Short mmCIF file of N, CA and C and ligand atoms in Angstrom, two decimals:
data_model
loop_
_atom_site.label_atom_id
_atom_site.label_comp_id
_atom_site.label_asym_id
_atom_site.label_seq_id
_atom_site.Cartn_x
_atom_site.Cartn_y
_atom_site.Cartn_z
N PHE A 1 -23.96 1.26 27.49
CA PHE A 1 -22.85 0.60 26.76
C PHE A 1 -23.40 -0.28 25.65
N ALA A 2 -24.44 -1.04 25.96
CA ALA A 2 -25.06 -1.91 24.95
C ALA A 2 -25.57 -1.08 23.77
N GLU A 3 -26.07 0.08 24.12
CA GLU A 3 -26.59 0.99 23.08
C GLU A 3 -25.46 1.42 22.14
N ILE A 4 -24.31 1.75 22.72
CA ILE A 4 -23.15 2.18 21.93
C ILE A 4 -22.69 1.02 21.04
N LYS A 5 -22.59 -0.13 21.65
CA LYS A 5 -22.08 -1.30 20.96
C LYS A 5 -22.92 -1.65 19.74
N LYS A 6 -24.22 -1.49 19.90
CA LYS A 6 -25.16 -1.84 18.83
C LYS A 6 -24.84 -1.05 17.55
N HIS A 7 -24.35 0.17 17.74
CA HIS A 7 -24.11 1.02 16.58
C HIS A 7 -22.68 0.94 16.06
N THR A 8 -21.85 0.17 16.74
CA THR A 8 -20.46 0.08 16.30
C THR A 8 -20.33 -0.91 15.15
N LYS A 9 -19.70 -0.43 14.10
CA LYS A 9 -19.44 -1.31 12.95
C LYS A 9 -17.98 -1.70 12.97
N GLU A 10 -17.72 -2.95 12.67
CA GLU A 10 -16.35 -3.42 12.66
C GLU A 10 -16.04 -4.02 11.30
N TYR A 11 -14.90 -3.60 10.76
CA TYR A 11 -14.47 -4.12 9.45
C TYR A 11 -13.14 -4.83 9.59
N PHE A 12 -12.96 -5.80 8.74
CA PHE A 12 -11.65 -6.45 8.63
C PHE A 12 -11.18 -6.28 7.19
N PHE A 13 -10.06 -5.60 7.01
CA PHE A 13 -9.55 -5.35 5.65
C PHE A 13 -8.17 -5.95 5.47
N LYS A 14 -8.02 -6.74 4.46
CA LYS A 14 -6.70 -7.23 4.06
C LYS A 14 -6.14 -6.29 3.00
N LEU A 15 -5.02 -5.66 3.31
CA LEU A 15 -4.38 -4.74 2.37
C LEU A 15 -3.01 -5.30 1.98
N LEU A 16 -2.68 -5.18 0.70
CA LEU A 16 -1.40 -5.65 0.20
C LEU A 16 -0.42 -4.50 0.08
N VAL A 17 0.85 -4.80 0.30
CA VAL A 17 1.92 -3.82 0.03
C VAL A 17 2.88 -4.51 -0.94
N ILE A 18 2.90 -4.01 -2.17
CA ILE A 18 3.70 -4.65 -3.21
C ILE A 18 4.58 -3.64 -3.93
N GLY A 19 5.55 -4.13 -4.69
CA GLY A 19 6.47 -3.26 -5.42
C GLY A 19 7.86 -3.87 -5.43
N GLU A 20 8.76 -3.24 -6.19
CA GLU A 20 10.08 -3.83 -6.39
C GLU A 20 10.90 -3.96 -5.11
N ILE A 21 11.92 -4.75 -5.21
CA ILE A 21 12.88 -4.99 -4.13
C ILE A 21 13.47 -3.66 -3.64
N GLY A 22 13.46 -3.48 -2.33
CA GLY A 22 14.15 -2.34 -1.74
C GLY A 22 13.48 -0.99 -1.91
N THR A 23 12.21 -0.97 -2.33
CA THR A 23 11.53 0.32 -2.53
C THR A 23 11.03 0.91 -1.20
N GLY A 24 10.95 0.05 -0.16
CA GLY A 24 10.56 0.57 1.15
C GLY A 24 9.23 0.05 1.67
N LYS A 25 8.79 -1.10 1.20
CA LYS A 25 7.50 -1.66 1.63
C LYS A 25 7.49 -1.99 3.13
N THR A 26 8.53 -2.69 3.55
CA THR A 26 8.62 -3.06 4.97
C THR A 26 8.79 -1.81 5.83
N SER A 27 9.59 -0.86 5.33
CA SER A 27 9.80 0.39 6.07
C SER A 27 8.50 1.18 6.21
N PHE A 28 7.72 1.19 5.14
CA PHE A 28 6.42 1.87 5.18
C PHE A 28 5.54 1.26 6.28
N ILE A 29 5.48 -0.06 6.30
CA ILE A 29 4.64 -0.75 7.30
C ILE A 29 5.19 -0.51 8.71
N ASN A 30 6.51 -0.60 8.87
CA ASN A 30 7.10 -0.36 10.19
C ASN A 30 6.82 1.04 10.69
N ARG A 31 6.87 2.00 9.79
CA ARG A 31 6.55 3.38 10.17
C ARG A 31 5.07 3.50 10.53
N TYR A 32 4.22 2.96 9.70
CA TYR A 32 2.77 3.10 9.88
C TYR A 32 2.27 2.37 11.13
N VAL A 33 2.75 1.15 11.32
CA VAL A 33 2.23 0.32 12.40
C VAL A 33 3.03 0.49 13.69
N HIS A 34 4.36 0.49 13.57
CA HIS A 34 5.20 0.48 14.78
C HIS A 34 5.88 1.82 15.07
N LYS A 35 5.68 2.81 14.19
CA LYS A 35 6.28 4.14 14.35
C LYS A 35 7.81 4.07 14.47
N GLN A 36 8.39 3.19 13.66
CA GLN A 36 9.84 2.99 13.68
C GLN A 36 10.40 3.05 12.28
N PHE A 37 11.71 3.35 12.21
CA PHE A 37 12.41 3.31 10.93
C PHE A 37 13.85 2.87 11.15
N SER A 38 14.33 2.03 10.24
CA SER A 38 15.72 1.63 10.29
C SER A 38 16.35 1.82 8.92
N THR A 39 17.61 2.30 8.91
CA THR A 39 18.30 2.48 7.62
C THR A 39 18.86 1.16 7.10
N GLN A 40 18.84 0.17 7.97
CA GLN A 40 19.40 -1.13 7.59
C GLN A 40 18.42 -1.86 6.66
N TYR A 41 18.95 -2.46 5.61
CA TYR A 41 18.08 -3.20 4.69
C TYR A 41 18.15 -4.69 4.97
N ARG A 42 17.00 -5.24 5.31
CA ARG A 42 16.87 -6.70 5.43
C ARG A 42 15.75 -7.13 4.52
N ALA A 43 16.11 -7.81 3.44
CA ALA A 43 15.11 -8.22 2.44
C ALA A 43 14.04 -9.10 3.09
N THR A 44 12.80 -8.85 2.73
CA THR A 44 11.71 -9.72 3.17
C THR A 44 11.79 -11.01 2.35
N ILE A 45 11.62 -12.11 3.04
CA ILE A 45 11.62 -13.40 2.36
C ILE A 45 10.17 -13.88 2.33
N GLY A 46 9.65 -14.11 1.14
CA GLY A 46 8.25 -14.57 1.02
C GLY A 46 7.28 -13.47 1.40
N LEU A 47 6.81 -13.51 2.63
CA LEU A 47 5.98 -12.39 3.08
C LEU A 47 5.99 -12.26 4.59
N ASP A 48 5.48 -11.12 5.03
CA ASP A 48 5.36 -10.79 6.44
C ASP A 48 3.97 -10.19 6.66
N PHE A 49 3.56 -10.12 7.92
CA PHE A 49 2.26 -9.53 8.23
C PHE A 49 2.38 -8.47 9.30
N ALA A 50 1.47 -7.56 9.29
CA ALA A 50 1.34 -6.62 10.41
C ALA A 50 -0.15 -6.32 10.59
N LEU A 51 -0.51 -6.08 11.82
CA LEU A 51 -1.91 -5.77 12.14
C LEU A 51 -1.99 -4.37 12.73
N LYS A 52 -3.07 -3.69 12.39
CA LYS A 52 -3.29 -2.37 12.99
C LYS A 52 -4.79 -2.18 13.17
N VAL A 53 -5.16 -1.72 14.36
CA VAL A 53 -6.57 -1.46 14.63
C VAL A 53 -6.78 0.05 14.62
N ILE A 54 -7.79 0.47 13.89
CA ILE A 54 -8.05 1.90 13.75
C ILE A 54 -9.45 2.24 14.24
N ASN A 55 -9.53 3.22 15.12
CA ASN A 55 -10.83 3.77 15.49
C ASN A 55 -11.14 4.85 14.46
N TRP A 56 -11.81 4.43 13.41
CA TRP A 56 -12.00 5.29 12.23
C TRP A 56 -12.86 6.50 12.58
N ASP A 57 -14.02 6.22 13.17
CA ASP A 57 -14.83 7.29 13.77
C ASP A 57 -15.53 6.66 14.98
N LYS A 58 -16.43 7.41 15.61
CA LYS A 58 -16.93 6.89 16.90
C LYS A 58 -17.75 5.61 16.74
N ASN A 59 -18.18 5.33 15.52
CA ASN A 59 -18.97 4.11 15.30
C ASN A 59 -18.27 3.04 14.48
N THR A 60 -17.02 3.28 14.13
CA THR A 60 -16.38 2.36 13.18
C THR A 60 -14.98 1.94 13.62
N ILE A 61 -14.81 0.65 13.75
CA ILE A 61 -13.49 0.08 14.05
C ILE A 61 -13.02 -0.68 12.82
N ILE A 62 -11.78 -0.45 12.43
CA ILE A 62 -11.24 -1.16 11.26
C ILE A 62 -10.02 -1.94 11.69
N ARG A 63 -10.05 -3.22 11.40
CA ARG A 63 -8.89 -4.07 11.65
C ARG A 63 -8.18 -4.29 10.33
N LEU A 64 -6.96 -3.77 10.26
CA LEU A 64 -6.18 -3.91 9.02
C LEU A 64 -5.20 -5.06 9.17
N GLN A 65 -5.14 -5.86 8.14
CA GLN A 65 -4.08 -6.86 8.06
C GLN A 65 -3.25 -6.47 6.85
N LEU A 66 -2.00 -6.08 7.11
CA LEU A 66 -1.11 -5.63 6.03
C LEU A 66 -0.22 -6.79 5.61
N TRP A 67 -0.25 -7.10 4.33
CA TRP A 67 0.56 -8.19 3.78
C TRP A 67 1.77 -7.58 3.09
N ASP A 68 2.91 -7.80 3.69
CA ASP A 68 4.18 -7.23 3.22
C ASP A 68 4.85 -8.27 2.32
N ILE A 69 4.66 -8.10 1.02
CA ILE A 69 5.12 -9.12 0.07
C ILE A 69 6.52 -8.78 -0.45
N ALA A 70 7.41 -9.74 -0.37
CA ALA A 70 8.80 -9.52 -0.80
C ALA A 70 8.84 -9.10 -2.26
N GLY A 71 9.68 -8.10 -2.56
CA GLY A 71 9.86 -7.66 -3.94
C GLY A 71 10.27 -8.82 -4.85
N GLN A 72 11.01 -9.74 -4.28
CA GLN A 72 11.47 -10.91 -5.03
C GLN A 72 10.32 -11.79 -5.53
N GLU A 73 9.14 -11.63 -4.90
CA GLU A 73 8.03 -12.52 -5.22
C GLU A 73 7.40 -12.27 -6.59
N ARG A 74 7.75 -11.14 -7.22
CA ARG A 74 7.17 -10.94 -8.55
C ARG A 74 7.61 -12.04 -9.49
N PHE A 75 8.74 -12.62 -9.18
CA PHE A 75 9.25 -13.69 -10.03
C PHE A 75 8.81 -15.06 -9.50
N GLY A 76 8.07 -15.06 -8.40
CA GLY A 76 7.58 -16.30 -7.83
C GLY A 76 6.17 -16.60 -8.32
N SER A 77 5.62 -17.70 -7.90
CA SER A 77 4.29 -18.08 -8.38
C SER A 77 3.25 -17.99 -7.27
N MET A 78 3.64 -17.38 -6.13
CA MET A 78 2.75 -17.37 -4.97
C MET A 78 1.80 -16.18 -4.93
N THR A 79 1.97 -15.24 -5.82
CA THR A 79 1.19 -14.00 -5.65
C THR A 79 -0.31 -14.25 -5.69
N ARG A 80 -0.78 -15.23 -6.49
CA ARG A 80 -2.22 -15.50 -6.55
C ARG A 80 -2.77 -15.83 -5.14
N VAL A 81 -2.02 -16.66 -4.44
CA VAL A 81 -2.43 -17.06 -3.09
C VAL A 81 -2.37 -15.86 -2.15
N TYR A 82 -1.29 -15.07 -2.27
CA TYR A 82 -1.12 -13.91 -1.39
C TYR A 82 -2.22 -12.86 -1.62
N TYR A 83 -2.63 -12.70 -2.87
CA TYR A 83 -3.56 -11.62 -3.20
C TYR A 83 -5.01 -11.96 -2.86
N LYS A 84 -5.28 -13.24 -2.61
CA LYS A 84 -6.66 -13.70 -2.39
C LYS A 84 -7.36 -12.89 -1.29
N GLU A 85 -8.56 -12.40 -1.64
CA GLU A 85 -9.42 -11.68 -0.69
C GLU A 85 -8.86 -10.34 -0.19
N ALA A 86 -7.86 -9.83 -0.87
CA ALA A 86 -7.39 -8.47 -0.55
C ALA A 86 -8.44 -7.47 -1.02
N VAL A 87 -8.61 -6.39 -0.23
CA VAL A 87 -9.60 -5.37 -0.60
C VAL A 87 -8.95 -4.06 -1.03
N GLY A 88 -7.62 -3.98 -0.87
CA GLY A 88 -6.92 -2.77 -1.27
C GLY A 88 -5.43 -3.03 -1.36
N ALA A 89 -4.71 -2.15 -2.07
CA ALA A 89 -3.27 -2.37 -2.21
C ALA A 89 -2.51 -1.05 -2.27
N PHE A 90 -1.32 -1.08 -1.66
CA PHE A 90 -0.32 -0.04 -1.85
C PHE A 90 0.70 -0.60 -2.83
N VAL A 91 1.01 0.17 -3.86
CA VAL A 91 2.08 -0.24 -4.77
C VAL A 91 3.20 0.79 -4.61
N VAL A 92 4.37 0.32 -4.22
CA VAL A 92 5.45 1.22 -3.80
C VAL A 92 6.55 1.26 -4.86
N PHE A 93 7.02 2.49 -5.17
CA PHE A 93 8.25 2.60 -5.95
C PHE A 93 9.18 3.57 -5.25
N ASP A 94 10.42 3.58 -5.72
CA ASP A 94 11.48 4.38 -5.10
C ASP A 94 11.74 5.56 -6.04
N VAL A 95 11.48 6.78 -5.56
CA VAL A 95 11.59 7.97 -6.43
C VAL A 95 13.00 8.19 -6.98
N THR A 96 13.99 7.55 -6.39
CA THR A 96 15.36 7.72 -6.90
C THR A 96 15.67 6.73 -8.03
N ARG A 97 14.77 5.78 -8.25
CA ARG A 97 15.00 4.76 -9.27
C ARG A 97 13.82 4.67 -10.23
N LYS A 98 13.97 5.27 -11.41
CA LYS A 98 12.91 5.25 -12.42
C LYS A 98 12.48 3.83 -12.76
N GLN A 99 13.44 2.93 -12.74
CA GLN A 99 13.16 1.53 -13.05
C GLN A 99 12.09 0.93 -12.14
N SER A 100 12.10 1.36 -10.88
CA SER A 100 11.11 0.80 -9.96
C SER A 100 9.70 1.28 -10.30
N LEU A 101 9.60 2.44 -10.97
CA LEU A 101 8.29 2.92 -11.45
C LEU A 101 7.86 2.10 -12.67
N ASP A 102 8.79 1.78 -13.56
CA ASP A 102 8.46 0.91 -14.71
C ASP A 102 7.90 -0.42 -14.21
N HIS A 103 8.49 -0.92 -13.16
CA HIS A 103 8.06 -2.21 -12.62
C HIS A 103 6.69 -2.15 -11.93
N VAL A 104 6.29 -0.94 -11.54
CA VAL A 104 4.96 -0.76 -10.96
C VAL A 104 3.89 -1.28 -11.92
N ILE A 105 4.10 -1.06 -13.21
CA ILE A 105 3.12 -1.48 -14.22
C ILE A 105 2.93 -3.00 -14.16
N LYS A 106 4.04 -3.70 -13.99
CA LYS A 106 3.97 -5.17 -13.91
C LYS A 106 3.28 -5.62 -12.63
N TRP A 107 3.62 -4.98 -11.52
CA TRP A 107 2.97 -5.33 -10.25
C TRP A 107 1.47 -5.06 -10.32
N LYS A 108 1.11 -3.92 -10.92
CA LYS A 108 -0.31 -3.54 -10.98
C LYS A 108 -1.08 -4.49 -11.88
N SER A 109 -0.51 -4.88 -13.00
CA SER A 109 -1.26 -5.78 -13.89
C SER A 109 -1.34 -7.19 -13.29
N ASP A 110 -0.31 -7.58 -12.56
CA ASP A 110 -0.37 -8.86 -11.84
C ASP A 110 -1.49 -8.82 -10.80
N LEU A 111 -1.54 -7.72 -10.07
CA LEU A 111 -2.59 -7.52 -9.06
C LEU A 111 -3.98 -7.63 -9.69
N ASP A 112 -4.21 -6.84 -10.74
CA ASP A 112 -5.55 -6.80 -11.35
C ASP A 112 -5.94 -8.11 -12.01
N ALA A 113 -4.94 -8.87 -12.43
CA ALA A 113 -5.23 -10.18 -13.04
C ALA A 113 -5.63 -11.20 -11.98
N LYS A 114 -5.22 -10.97 -10.75
CA LYS A 114 -5.40 -12.01 -9.73
C LYS A 114 -6.43 -11.69 -8.66
N VAL A 115 -6.83 -10.44 -8.58
CA VAL A 115 -7.88 -10.10 -7.60
C VAL A 115 -8.68 -8.92 -8.15
N CYS A 116 -10.01 -8.96 -7.91
CA CYS A 116 -10.84 -7.82 -8.31
C CYS A 116 -12.07 -7.76 -7.42
N LEU A 117 -12.82 -6.67 -7.54
CA LEU A 117 -14.06 -6.51 -6.79
C LEU A 117 -15.13 -7.44 -7.40
N PRO A 118 -16.21 -7.70 -6.64
CA PRO A 118 -17.26 -8.57 -7.18
C PRO A 118 -17.80 -8.11 -8.54
N ASP A 119 -17.79 -6.79 -8.79
CA ASP A 119 -18.28 -6.29 -10.09
C ASP A 119 -17.20 -6.32 -11.18
N GLY A 120 -16.04 -6.89 -10.86
CA GLY A 120 -14.99 -7.02 -11.88
C GLY A 120 -14.03 -5.84 -11.95
N GLU A 121 -14.35 -4.77 -11.22
CA GLU A 121 -13.46 -3.60 -11.20
C GLU A 121 -12.21 -3.91 -10.36
N PRO A 122 -11.10 -3.21 -10.66
CA PRO A 122 -9.90 -3.41 -9.84
C PRO A 122 -10.16 -3.00 -8.38
N ILE A 123 -9.48 -3.64 -7.44
CA ILE A 123 -9.59 -3.21 -6.04
C ILE A 123 -8.91 -1.84 -5.91
N PRO A 124 -9.35 -1.00 -4.96
CA PRO A 124 -8.69 0.30 -4.79
C PRO A 124 -7.19 0.12 -4.53
N SER A 125 -6.41 1.01 -5.14
CA SER A 125 -4.96 0.92 -4.95
C SER A 125 -4.35 2.31 -4.96
N VAL A 126 -3.29 2.46 -4.20
CA VAL A 126 -2.60 3.74 -4.11
C VAL A 126 -1.13 3.55 -4.45
N LEU A 127 -0.64 4.43 -5.29
CA LEU A 127 0.77 4.39 -5.69
C LEU A 127 1.57 5.26 -4.73
N LEU A 128 2.61 4.66 -4.13
CA LEU A 128 3.44 5.41 -3.19
C LEU A 128 4.80 5.72 -3.82
N ALA A 129 5.07 7.02 -3.99
CA ALA A 129 6.35 7.49 -4.50
C ALA A 129 7.25 7.67 -3.27
N ASN A 130 7.85 6.56 -2.84
CA ASN A 130 8.53 6.55 -1.54
C ASN A 130 9.98 7.06 -1.63
N LYS A 131 10.54 7.37 -0.50
CA LYS A 131 11.88 7.95 -0.32
C LYS A 131 11.92 9.38 -0.85
N CYS A 132 10.82 10.10 -0.67
CA CYS A 132 10.73 11.47 -1.19
C CYS A 132 11.65 12.42 -0.43
N ASP A 133 12.27 11.94 0.64
CA ASP A 133 13.30 12.73 1.35
C ASP A 133 14.61 12.76 0.56
N LEU A 134 14.75 11.90 -0.45
CA LEU A 134 15.99 11.86 -1.25
C LEU A 134 15.78 12.58 -2.59
N ASN A 135 16.85 12.68 -3.39
CA ASN A 135 16.73 13.31 -4.70
C ASN A 135 15.83 12.48 -5.61
N LYS A 136 14.85 13.17 -6.18
CA LYS A 136 13.88 12.46 -7.00
C LYS A 136 14.35 12.34 -8.45
N ASP A 137 14.01 11.22 -9.06
CA ASP A 137 14.14 11.04 -10.49
C ASP A 137 13.23 12.08 -11.17
N GLU A 138 13.57 12.51 -12.37
CA GLU A 138 12.82 13.56 -13.05
C GLU A 138 11.33 13.26 -13.18
N TYR A 139 11.01 12.05 -13.58
CA TYR A 139 9.61 11.66 -13.79
C TYR A 139 8.81 11.85 -12.50
N ALA A 140 9.44 11.42 -11.41
CA ALA A 140 8.74 11.44 -10.12
C ALA A 140 8.52 12.85 -9.57
N THR A 141 9.21 13.85 -10.13
CA THR A 141 8.99 15.23 -9.66
C THR A 141 7.84 15.89 -10.42
N ASN A 142 7.39 15.23 -11.48
CA ASN A 142 6.39 15.85 -12.35
C ASN A 142 4.98 15.35 -11.99
N ALA A 143 4.27 16.17 -11.21
CA ALA A 143 2.96 15.73 -10.69
C ALA A 143 1.97 15.43 -11.81
N SER A 144 2.05 16.18 -12.91
CA SER A 144 1.05 15.92 -13.95
C SER A 144 1.35 14.60 -14.67
N LEU A 145 2.63 14.26 -14.82
CA LEU A 145 2.97 12.93 -15.36
C LEU A 145 2.52 11.82 -14.41
N MET A 146 2.69 12.06 -13.13
CA MET A 146 2.27 11.06 -12.14
C MET A 146 0.75 10.89 -12.17
N ASN A 147 0.03 12.00 -12.29
CA ASN A 147 -1.44 11.92 -12.39
C ASN A 147 -1.87 11.10 -13.60
N GLN A 148 -1.20 11.38 -14.74
CA GLN A 148 -1.52 10.64 -15.98
C GLN A 148 -1.23 9.15 -15.80
N PHE A 149 -0.11 8.87 -15.19
CA PHE A 149 0.31 7.48 -14.96
C PHE A 149 -0.77 6.75 -14.13
N CYS A 150 -1.25 7.43 -13.09
CA CYS A 150 -2.26 6.81 -12.21
C CYS A 150 -3.58 6.58 -12.93
N GLU A 151 -3.95 7.53 -13.76
CA GLU A 151 -5.20 7.38 -14.51
C GLU A 151 -5.08 6.21 -15.47
N LYS A 152 -3.97 6.17 -16.19
CA LYS A 152 -3.75 5.13 -17.19
C LYS A 152 -3.75 3.74 -16.56
N HIS A 153 -3.12 3.63 -15.40
CA HIS A 153 -2.99 2.30 -14.79
C HIS A 153 -4.00 2.06 -13.67
N GLN A 154 -5.02 2.92 -13.63
CA GLN A 154 -6.16 2.74 -12.71
C GLN A 154 -5.77 2.65 -11.24
N PHE A 155 -4.94 3.60 -10.83
CA PHE A 155 -4.71 3.77 -9.39
C PHE A 155 -5.73 4.77 -8.86
N SER A 156 -6.16 4.57 -7.61
CA SER A 156 -7.10 5.51 -6.99
C SER A 156 -6.43 6.86 -6.73
N GLY A 157 -5.10 6.84 -6.55
CA GLY A 157 -4.36 8.07 -6.30
C GLY A 157 -2.91 7.76 -6.02
N TRP A 158 -2.12 8.82 -5.78
CA TRP A 158 -0.71 8.61 -5.46
C TRP A 158 -0.26 9.64 -4.43
N PHE A 159 0.80 9.29 -3.71
CA PHE A 159 1.36 10.17 -2.67
C PHE A 159 2.88 10.09 -2.72
N TYR A 160 3.53 11.24 -2.50
CA TYR A 160 4.94 11.20 -2.11
C TYR A 160 4.96 10.72 -0.66
N THR A 161 5.81 9.75 -0.37
CA THR A 161 5.91 9.30 1.02
C THR A 161 7.38 9.21 1.41
N SER A 162 7.61 9.32 2.69
CA SER A 162 8.91 8.99 3.25
C SER A 162 8.68 8.21 4.54
N ALA A 163 9.08 6.95 4.49
CA ALA A 163 9.01 6.14 5.70
C ALA A 163 10.03 6.68 6.70
N LYS A 164 11.13 7.19 6.15
CA LYS A 164 12.19 7.72 7.01
C LYS A 164 11.71 8.94 7.81
N ASN A 165 11.15 9.93 7.10
CA ASN A 165 10.77 11.19 7.75
C ASN A 165 9.29 11.27 8.11
N ASN A 166 8.61 10.15 7.98
CA ASN A 166 7.18 10.10 8.32
C ASN A 166 6.36 11.12 7.53
N ILE A 167 6.53 11.12 6.23
CA ILE A 167 5.77 12.03 5.37
C ILE A 167 4.64 11.26 4.68
N ASN A 168 3.41 11.76 4.86
CA ASN A 168 2.22 11.22 4.19
C ASN A 168 1.90 9.76 4.50
N ILE A 169 2.42 9.23 5.57
CA ILE A 169 2.20 7.80 5.86
C ILE A 169 0.75 7.57 6.31
N ASP A 170 0.32 8.28 7.34
CA ASP A 170 -1.07 8.15 7.76
C ASP A 170 -2.03 8.63 6.67
N GLU A 171 -1.62 9.69 5.97
CA GLU A 171 -2.49 10.28 4.96
C GLU A 171 -2.80 9.28 3.84
N CYS A 172 -1.76 8.60 3.33
CA CYS A 172 -2.01 7.68 2.22
C CYS A 172 -2.82 6.48 2.69
N ALA A 173 -2.59 6.05 3.93
CA ALA A 173 -3.36 4.92 4.46
C ALA A 173 -4.82 5.31 4.63
N ASN A 174 -5.07 6.49 5.18
CA ASN A 174 -6.45 6.93 5.35
C ASN A 174 -7.15 7.08 4.01
N PHE A 175 -6.40 7.54 3.02
CA PHE A 175 -6.97 7.67 1.67
C PHE A 175 -7.39 6.30 1.13
N LEU A 176 -6.50 5.32 1.25
CA LEU A 176 -6.83 3.98 0.73
C LEU A 176 -8.02 3.39 1.50
N ILE A 177 -8.00 3.53 2.83
CA ILE A 177 -9.10 2.99 3.65
C ILE A 177 -10.43 3.63 3.24
N SER A 178 -10.41 4.93 2.99
CA SER A 178 -11.67 5.59 2.60
C SER A 178 -12.16 5.07 1.26
N LYS A 179 -11.23 4.78 0.34
CA LYS A 179 -11.61 4.19 -0.96
C LYS A 179 -12.17 2.78 -0.77
N VAL A 180 -11.58 2.02 0.13
CA VAL A 180 -12.06 0.66 0.40
C VAL A 180 -13.45 0.72 1.05
N LEU A 181 -13.63 1.65 1.98
CA LEU A 181 -14.93 1.79 2.66
C LEU A 181 -16.06 2.11 1.68
N GLU A 182 -15.74 2.88 0.64
CA GLU A 182 -16.76 3.21 -0.37
C GLU A 182 -17.31 1.95 -1.03
N LYS A 183 -16.51 0.90 -1.03
CA LYS A 183 -16.90 -0.34 -1.73
C LYS A 183 -17.48 -1.38 -0.78
N HIS A 184 -17.54 -1.07 0.54
CA HIS A 184 -17.99 -2.08 1.51
C HIS A 184 -19.14 -1.58 2.39
P1 GTP B 1 12.07 -6.17 -0.10
O1 GTP B 1 11.59 -6.75 1.19
O2 GTP B 1 13.37 -6.73 -0.57
O3 GTP B 1 11.05 -6.25 -1.19
O4 GTP B 1 12.36 -4.59 0.17
P2 GTP B 1 11.37 -3.50 0.80
O5 GTP B 1 10.54 -2.90 -0.28
O6 GTP B 1 10.64 -4.06 1.96
O7 GTP B 1 12.38 -2.35 1.27
P3 GTP B 1 12.81 -1.96 2.78
O8 GTP B 1 11.65 -1.38 3.51
O9 GTP B 1 13.50 -3.08 3.38
O10 GTP B 1 13.80 -0.73 2.50
C1 GTP B 1 14.94 -0.85 1.68
C2 GTP B 1 15.94 0.21 2.05
O11 GTP B 1 15.44 1.51 1.77
C3 GTP B 1 16.32 0.21 3.55
O12 GTP B 1 17.69 0.46 3.67
C4 GTP B 1 15.52 1.37 4.12
O13 GTP B 1 16.13 1.97 5.24
C5 GTP B 1 15.47 2.33 2.93
N1 GTP B 1 14.25 3.18 2.94
C6 GTP B 1 12.97 2.77 3.01
N2 GTP B 1 12.13 3.80 3.00
C7 GTP B 1 12.88 4.91 2.94
C8 GTP B 1 12.59 6.33 2.90
O14 GTP B 1 11.44 6.78 2.92
N3 GTP B 1 13.67 7.16 2.80
C9 GTP B 1 14.96 6.72 2.75
N4 GTP B 1 15.93 7.62 2.66
N5 GTP B 1 15.27 5.41 2.79
C10 GTP B 1 14.25 4.52 2.88
MG1 MG B 2 10.53 -5.95 2.71
#
């Protein structure tokens, strides 16, 4: 047992979940961490937390702390404090609302202005095109436009997700974690 323990690596990662009001940040976390979904909307006030422990591989344990930041906070002054020491971020928009994608640009630039890697590069981030179970806005159906958008705004990648139907939830999280691991 001591031999096994010696080779076990443990990480603690603070990940942010940001994006406009009602895009599904809390729902994403509830699906990912608690395997639950509710159609009822209860706005997050300030922020919330969730923890998840992942046995990444036989030698690696990852403790995730997910910071669920209220969409309303973009207009607040607390984001600097919230973003401190984050190593990765999910930026969520709602595929049925093009406006929420426009706002992604503001969330992403706020993020990059307030937290970065020691070498000055942006922290890894993944764009979530959430509510993909519903009718998509035209822009959000165009994968090549989405790829361009991610390149331009320095996202590590993007995924269609549905917190409701459990689409790509583990996949996008594993993708972000692997990007974070490359830097640690
Ligand atoms: P704030 O806390 O105000 O910033 O909102 P939020 O981003 O946390 O949104 P929340 O998770 O509360 O979801 C808002 C609404 O969208 C709720 O009614 C959810 O049920 C619904 N919703 C979230 N994700 C999905 C999804 O993947 N598909 C569908 N159809 N509805 C979703
Ligand atoms: Mg919320």
